[in-house]
């Protein structure tokens, strides 16, 4: 497969457990946040988004939490499956651009 | 499959050369975005077009240019290539021009500059 980044933080999770992937952002003026999933050899895929006027948003098996006080974003994946193995990126809207974080590699243990 | 197509899938060329990457957006999408993904810089926004017009510009070098044609497909031109331009180049599309519109990414073009 392709490497999408050197020295990416890696999170190893047992299959069936919940995964929590964290992201810190720097600009308090950012008003919109997105999580993307990138599987090996593929382009990023939208998972879920959240606006800054919300603290929490739920999707199918995924929840995004936003803590504006500490400028922290997290993605929770329930009942992690082998197909969840990928690199996960958070992104923020800042100055009319989408800025991506470096990514976290999620590794699923059998 | 996102519905966004990119060609070619792989491209190998030499320093100083010029290449053109092509992107066809999803049917009905008016916006096209170009991104560069490298090992050291991560995913970087380059430029956005909406319905044929440039909408936003990111970290795009002067050696790079893009355009969106009347049929809404887009091309990214990279000239005077350097070793550091080796990267994955992704195109994404969305229905509208706003940044809160969901972007659908293509499979990417891997550019190798030797």
mmCIF file of C-alpha atoms in Angstrom:
data_model
loop_
_atom_site.group_PDB
_atom_site.id
_atom_site.type_symbol
_atom_site.label_atom_id
_atom_site.label_comp_id
_atom_site.label_asym_id
_atom_site.label_seq_id
_atom_site.Cartn_x
_atom_site.Cartn_y
_atom_site.Cartn_z
ATOM 1 C CA UNK A 1 0.000 0.000 0.000
ATOM 2 C CA UNK A 2 0.925 3.638 -0.116
ATOM 3 C CA UNK A 3 2.306 5.595 2.744
ATOM 4 C CA UNK A 4 0.457 8.860 3.147
ATOM 5 C CA UNK A 5 2.812 10.251 5.722
ATOM 6 C CA UNK A 6 5.974 9.449 7.613
ATOM 7 C CA UNK A 7 5.882 9.264 11.390
ATOM 8 C CA UNK A 8 2.120 9.392 11.576
ATOM 9 C CA UNK A 9 0.710 8.812 15.039
ATOM 10 C CA UNK A 10 -0.704 5.320 15.133
ATOM 11 C CA UNK A 11 -3.623 4.076 17.148
ATOM 12 C CA UNK A 12 -3.977 0.319 17.568
ATOM 13 C CA UNK A 13 -7.402 -0.903 18.605
ATOM 14 C CA UNK A 14 -8.829 -4.359 19.176
ATOM 15 C CA UNK A 15 -11.547 -5.318 16.737
ATOM 16 C CA UNK A 16 -14.921 -4.655 18.350
ATOM 17 C CA UNK A 17 -13.623 -1.972 20.710
ATOM 18 C CA UNK A 18 -14.335 1.736 20.328
ATOM 19 C CA UNK A 19 -11.708 3.979 18.740
ATOM 20 C CA UNK A 20 -11.072 7.581 19.664
ATOM 21 C CA UNK A 21 -8.943 9.670 17.332
ATOM 22 C CA UNK A 22 -7.951 13.119 18.496
ATOM 23 C CA UNK A 23 -7.065 16.302 16.703
ATOM 24 C CA UNK A 24 -5.970 19.717 17.932
ATOM 25 C CA UNK A 25 -6.554 22.838 15.904
ATOM 26 C CA UNK A 26 -4.842 26.151 16.319
ATOM 27 C CA UNK A 27 -7.178 28.860 15.064
ATOM 28 C CA UNK A 28 -10.091 29.807 17.297
ATOM 29 C CA UNK A 29 -11.719 31.497 14.281
ATOM 30 C CA UNK A 30 -12.163 28.161 12.486
ATOM 31 C CA UNK A 31 -15.900 27.561 12.200
ATOM 32 C CA UNK A 32 -16.270 24.267 10.415
ATOM 33 C CA UNK A 33 -14.525 20.930 10.901
ATOM 34 C CA UNK A 34 -14.454 17.727 8.921
ATOM 35 C CA UNK A 35 -13.136 14.208 9.411
ATOM 36 C CA UNK A 36 -11.830 12.262 6.430
ATOM 37 C CA UNK A 37 -10.789 8.629 6.088
ATOM 38 C CA UNK A 38 -8.098 7.600 3.627
ATOM 39 C CA UNK A 39 -7.609 3.939 2.860
ATOM 40 C CA UNK A 40 -4.419 2.709 1.268
ATOM 41 C CA UNK A 41 -4.284 3.598 -2.413
ATOM 42 C CA UNK A 42 -7.410 5.728 -2.343
ATOM 43 C CA UNK A 43 -8.377 9.357 -1.998
ATOM 44 C CA UNK A 44 -9.759 10.836 1.234
ATOM 45 C CA UNK A 45 -13.386 10.030 1.954
ATOM 46 C CA UNK A 46 -15.731 12.318 3.910
ATOM 47 C CA UNK A 47 -16.907 10.788 7.191
ATOM 48 C CA UNK A 48 -18.628 13.496 9.211
ATOM 49 C CA UNK A 49 -18.549 17.226 9.773
ATOM 50 C CA UNK A 50 -19.459 19.650 12.539
ATOM 51 C CA UNK A 51 -19.969 23.389 12.751
ATOM 52 C CA UNK A 52 -18.553 25.446 15.553
ATOM 53 C CA UNK A 53 -21.999 26.163 17.020
ATOM 54 C CA UNK A 54 -22.296 22.468 17.929
ATOM 55 C CA UNK A 55 -20.473 20.306 20.486
ATOM 56 C CA UNK A 56 -21.412 16.896 19.187
ATOM 57 C CA UNK A 57 -22.675 15.264 16.044
ATOM 58 C CA UNK A 58 -23.470 11.629 15.432
ATOM 59 C CA UNK A 59 -23.441 9.563 12.295
ATOM 60 C CA UNK A 60 -23.579 5.890 11.646
ATOM 61 C CA UNK A 61 -21.126 4.336 14.142
ATOM 62 C CA UNK A 62 -19.222 7.631 14.321
ATOM 63 C CA UNK A 63 -19.449 10.601 16.646
ATOM 64 C CA UNK A 64 -17.528 13.858 16.416
ATOM 65 C CA UNK A 65 -16.954 15.941 19.531
ATOM 66 C CA UNK A 66 -15.819 19.549 19.448
ATOM 67 C CA UNK A 67 -14.324 21.325 22.447
ATOM 68 C CA UNK A 68 -13.807 24.931 21.447
ATOM 69 C CA UNK A 69 -12.378 25.879 24.824
ATOM 70 C CA UNK A 70 -9.268 23.795 24.280
ATOM 71 C CA UNK A 71 -9.495 23.734 20.473
ATOM 72 C CA UNK A 72 -9.849 19.986 20.347
ATOM 73 C CA UNK A 73 -11.744 17.704 18.000
ATOM 74 C CA UNK A 74 -12.251 13.960 18.345
ATOM 75 C CA UNK A 75 -13.687 11.188 16.233
ATOM 76 C CA UNK A 76 -15.188 8.204 17.970
ATOM 77 C CA UNK A 77 -15.781 5.016 16.034
ATOM 78 C CA UNK A 78 -18.002 2.452 17.722
ATOM 79 C CA UNK A 79 -17.354 -1.287 17.452
ATOM 80 C CA UNK A 80 -14.259 -0.899 15.290
ATOM 81 C CA UNK A 81 -14.117 -3.240 12.297
ATOM 82 C CA UNK A 82 -11.241 -4.338 10.042
ATOM 83 C CA UNK A 83 -12.635 -2.060 7.321
ATOM 84 C CA UNK A 84 -11.992 0.935 9.564
ATOM 85 C CA UNK A 85 -8.249 0.483 9.098
ATOM 86 C CA UNK A 86 -7.082 3.685 7.419
ATOM 87 C CA UNK A 87 -5.499 7.075 8.000
ATOM 88 C CA UNK A 88 -7.909 9.592 9.514
ATOM 89 C CA UNK A 89 -7.535 13.321 8.919
ATOM 90 C CA UNK A 90 -9.232 16.186 10.638
ATOM 91 C CA UNK A 91 -9.668 19.366 8.634
ATOM 92 C CA UNK A 92 -10.766 22.877 9.524
ATOM 93 C CA UNK A 93 -12.140 25.750 7.526
ATOM 94 C CA UNK A 94 -9.862 28.726 8.027
ATOM 95 C CA UNK A 95 -9.501 31.856 5.881
ATOM 96 C CA UNK A 96 -11.721 30.435 3.121
ATOM 97 C CA UNK A 97 -9.569 27.325 2.817
ATOM 98 C CA UNK A 98 -9.737 23.811 4.159
ATOM 99 C CA UNK A 99 -6.608 23.009 6.177
ATOM 100 C CA UNK A 100 -5.849 19.340 6.807
ATOM 101 C CA UNK A 101 -4.091 17.899 9.817
ATOM 102 C CA UNK A 102 -1.265 15.392 9.473
ATOM 103 C CA UNK A 103 -3.423 12.341 10.092
ATOM 104 C CA UNK A 104 -3.594 9.370 12.442
ATOM 105 C CA UNK A 105 -3.193 5.791 11.294
ATOM 106 C CA UNK A 106 -5.787 3.452 12.790
ATOM 107 C CA UNK A 107 -4.592 -0.144 13.043
ATOM 108 C CA UNK A 108 -7.082 -2.856 13.905
ATOM 109 C CA UNK A 109 -5.877 -5.799 15.969
ATOM 110 C CA UNK A 110 -7.627 -9.154 15.357
ATOM 111 C CA UNK B 1 -16.147 4.865 -6.038
ATOM 112 C CA UNK B 2 -16.614 8.608 -5.503
ATOM 113 C CA UNK B 3 -17.593 9.368 -9.097
ATOM 114 C CA UNK B 4 -14.561 11.621 -9.572
ATOM 115 C CA UNK B 5 -12.097 10.352 -12.156
ATOM 116 C CA UNK B 6 -8.470 11.291 -12.561
ATOM 117 C CA UNK B 7 -5.982 10.458 -15.264
ATOM 118 C CA UNK B 8 -3.339 9.275 -15.468
ATOM 119 C CA UNK B 9 -3.056 7.065 -12.405
ATOM 120 C CA UNK B 10 0.731 7.163 -12.459
ATOM 121 C CA UNK B 11 3.142 9.542 -14.146
ATOM 122 C CA UNK B 12 6.921 9.345 -14.216
ATOM 123 C CA UNK B 13 8.876 12.194 -15.690
ATOM 124 C CA UNK B 14 12.171 14.043 -15.427
ATOM 125 C CA UNK B 15 13.148 17.307 -13.795
ATOM 126 C CA UNK B 16 12.440 20.350 -15.923
ATOM 127 C CA UNK B 17 9.560 18.721 -17.752
ATOM 128 C CA UNK B 18 5.890 19.734 -17.880
ATOM 129 C CA UNK B 19 2.903 17.491 -17.207
ATOM 130 C CA UNK B 20 -0.880 17.825 -17.261
ATOM 131 C CA UNK B 21 -3.157 16.050 -14.842
ATOM 132 C CA UNK B 22 -6.815 15.670 -15.676
ATOM 133 C CA UNK B 23 -9.907 15.495 -13.493
ATOM 134 C CA UNK B 24 -13.554 14.849 -14.279
ATOM 135 C CA UNK B 25 -15.897 15.825 -11.442
ATOM 136 C CA UNK B 26 -18.991 13.940 -10.357
ATOM 137 C CA UNK B 27 -21.982 14.507 -12.567
ATOM 138 C CA UNK B 28 -23.695 17.705 -11.479
ATOM 139 C CA UNK B 29 -20.803 19.049 -9.405
ATOM 140 C CA UNK B 30 -19.710 22.564 -10.326
ATOM 141 C CA UNK B 31 -16.649 22.901 -8.095
ATOM 142 C CA UNK B 32 -13.284 21.258 -8.572
ATOM 143 C CA UNK B 33 -10.462 21.358 -6.043
ATOM 144 C CA UNK B 34 -6.837 20.296 -6.434
ATOM 145 C CA UNK B 35 -4.710 18.987 -3.585
ATOM 146 C CA UNK B 36 -1.116 17.823 -3.250
ATOM 147 C CA UNK B 37 -0.259 15.060 -0.794
ATOM 148 C CA UNK B 38 3.406 14.514 0.006
ATOM 149 C CA UNK B 39 5.157 12.588 2.747
ATOM 150 C CA UNK B 40 6.472 15.668 4.512
ATOM 151 C CA UNK B 41 3.705 18.212 3.906
ATOM 152 C CA UNK B 42 0.600 16.087 4.189
ATOM 153 C CA UNK B 43 -2.496 17.109 2.242
ATOM 154 C CA UNK B 44 -2.222 20.670 0.919
ATOM 155 C CA UNK B 45 -4.959 22.627 -0.837
ATOM 156 C CA UNK B 46 -3.782 24.082 -4.136
ATOM 157 C CA UNK B 47 -6.705 25.719 -5.926
ATOM 158 C CA UNK B 48 -10.478 25.664 -6.406
ATOM 159 C CA UNK B 49 -12.574 26.362 -9.490
ATOM 160 C CA UNK B 50 -16.303 26.911 -9.522
ATOM 161 C CA UNK B 51 -18.216 26.765 -12.781
ATOM 162 C CA UNK B 52 -15.154 27.690 -14.800
ATOM 163 C CA UNK B 53 -13.882 30.496 -12.595
ATOM 164 C CA UNK B 54 -11.106 30.446 -10.025
ATOM 165 C CA UNK B 55 -12.721 30.574 -6.570
ATOM 166 C CA UNK B 56 -9.897 30.121 -4.055
ATOM 167 C CA UNK B 57 -6.169 29.730 -4.077
ATOM 168 C CA UNK B 58 -4.018 27.871 -1.612
ATOM 169 C CA UNK B 59 -0.352 26.916 -1.593
ATOM 170 C CA UNK B 60 -0.017 26.674 -5.344
ATOM 171 C CA UNK B 61 3.377 27.435 -6.829
ATOM 172 C CA UNK B 62 3.724 29.838 -9.738
ATOM 173 C CA UNK B 63 5.053 26.931 -11.822
ATOM 174 C CA UNK B 64 1.652 25.292 -11.415
ATOM 175 C CA UNK B 65 -1.568 26.384 -13.070
ATOM 176 C CA UNK B 66 -5.046 25.011 -13.467
ATOM 177 C CA UNK B 67 -8.199 25.620 -15.402
ATOM 178 C CA UNK B 68 -11.752 24.370 -15.552
ATOM 179 C CA UNK B 69 -13.336 23.896 -18.942
ATOM 180 C CA UNK B 70 -16.951 24.499 -20.054
ATOM 181 C CA UNK B 71 -17.713 20.800 -19.629
ATOM 182 C CA UNK B 72 -16.461 21.243 -16.017
ATOM 183 C CA UNK B 73 -13.485 18.944 -16.265
ATOM 184 C CA UNK B 74 -10.281 20.437 -14.941
ATOM 185 C CA UNK B 75 -6.604 20.208 -15.707
ATOM 186 C CA UNK B 76 -3.649 20.899 -13.450
ATOM 187 C CA UNK B 77 -0.485 21.873 -15.289
ATOM 188 C CA UNK B 78 2.853 21.423 -13.547
ATOM 189 C CA UNK B 79 5.908 22.891 -15.260
ATOM 190 C CA UNK B 80 9.667 23.090 -14.672
ATOM 191 C CA UNK B 81 9.255 20.056 -12.475
ATOM 192 C CA UNK B 82 11.553 19.530 -9.517
ATOM 193 C CA UNK B 83 12.271 16.421 -7.464
ATOM 194 C CA UNK B 84 10.204 17.889 -4.636
ATOM 195 C CA UNK B 85 7.101 17.947 -6.812
ATOM 196 C CA UNK B 86 6.887 14.167 -6.525
ATOM 197 C CA UNK B 87 3.620 13.553 -4.709
ATOM 198 C CA UNK B 88 0.070 12.345 -4.993
ATOM 199 C CA UNK B 89 -2.223 14.886 -6.622
ATOM 200 C CA UNK B 90 -5.895 14.635 -5.776
ATOM 201 C CA UNK B 91 -8.849 16.264 -7.370
ATOM 202 C CA UNK B 92 -12.105 16.663 -5.476
ATOM 203 C CA UNK B 93 -15.487 17.976 -6.525
ATOM 204 C CA UNK B 94 -18.556 19.356 -4.811
ATOM 205 C CA UNK B 95 -21.974 20.509 -5.868
ATOM 206 C CA UNK B 96 -21.569 24.131 -4.860
ATOM 207 C CA UNK B 97 -18.698 26.475 -4.252
ATOM 208 C CA UNK B 98 -18.925 26.711 -0.480
ATOM 209 C CA UNK B 99 -16.364 25.053 1.733
ATOM 210 C CA UNK B 100 -19.080 23.344 3.753
ATOM 211 C CA UNK B 101 -20.174 21.434 0.663
ATOM 212 C CA UNK B 102 -19.012 17.838 0.908
ATOM 213 C CA UNK B 103 -15.960 17.246 -1.247
ATOM 214 C CA UNK B 104 -15.657 13.938 -3.072
ATOM 215 C CA UNK B 105 -12.103 12.935 -3.847
ATOM 216 C CA UNK B 106 -10.800 11.105 -6.865
ATOM 217 C CA UNK B 107 -8.282 8.238 -6.671
ATOM 218 C CA UNK B 108 -5.341 10.546 -7.313
ATOM 219 C CA UNK B 109 -2.428 10.753 -9.729
ATOM 220 C CA UNK B 110 0.947 9.675 -8.416
ATOM 221 C CA UNK B 111 3.648 11.877 -9.913
ATOM 222 C CA UNK B 112 7.263 10.779 -9.721
ATOM 223 C CA UNK B 113 9.924 13.242 -10.844
ATOM 224 C CA UNK B 114 13.327 11.651 -11.465
#
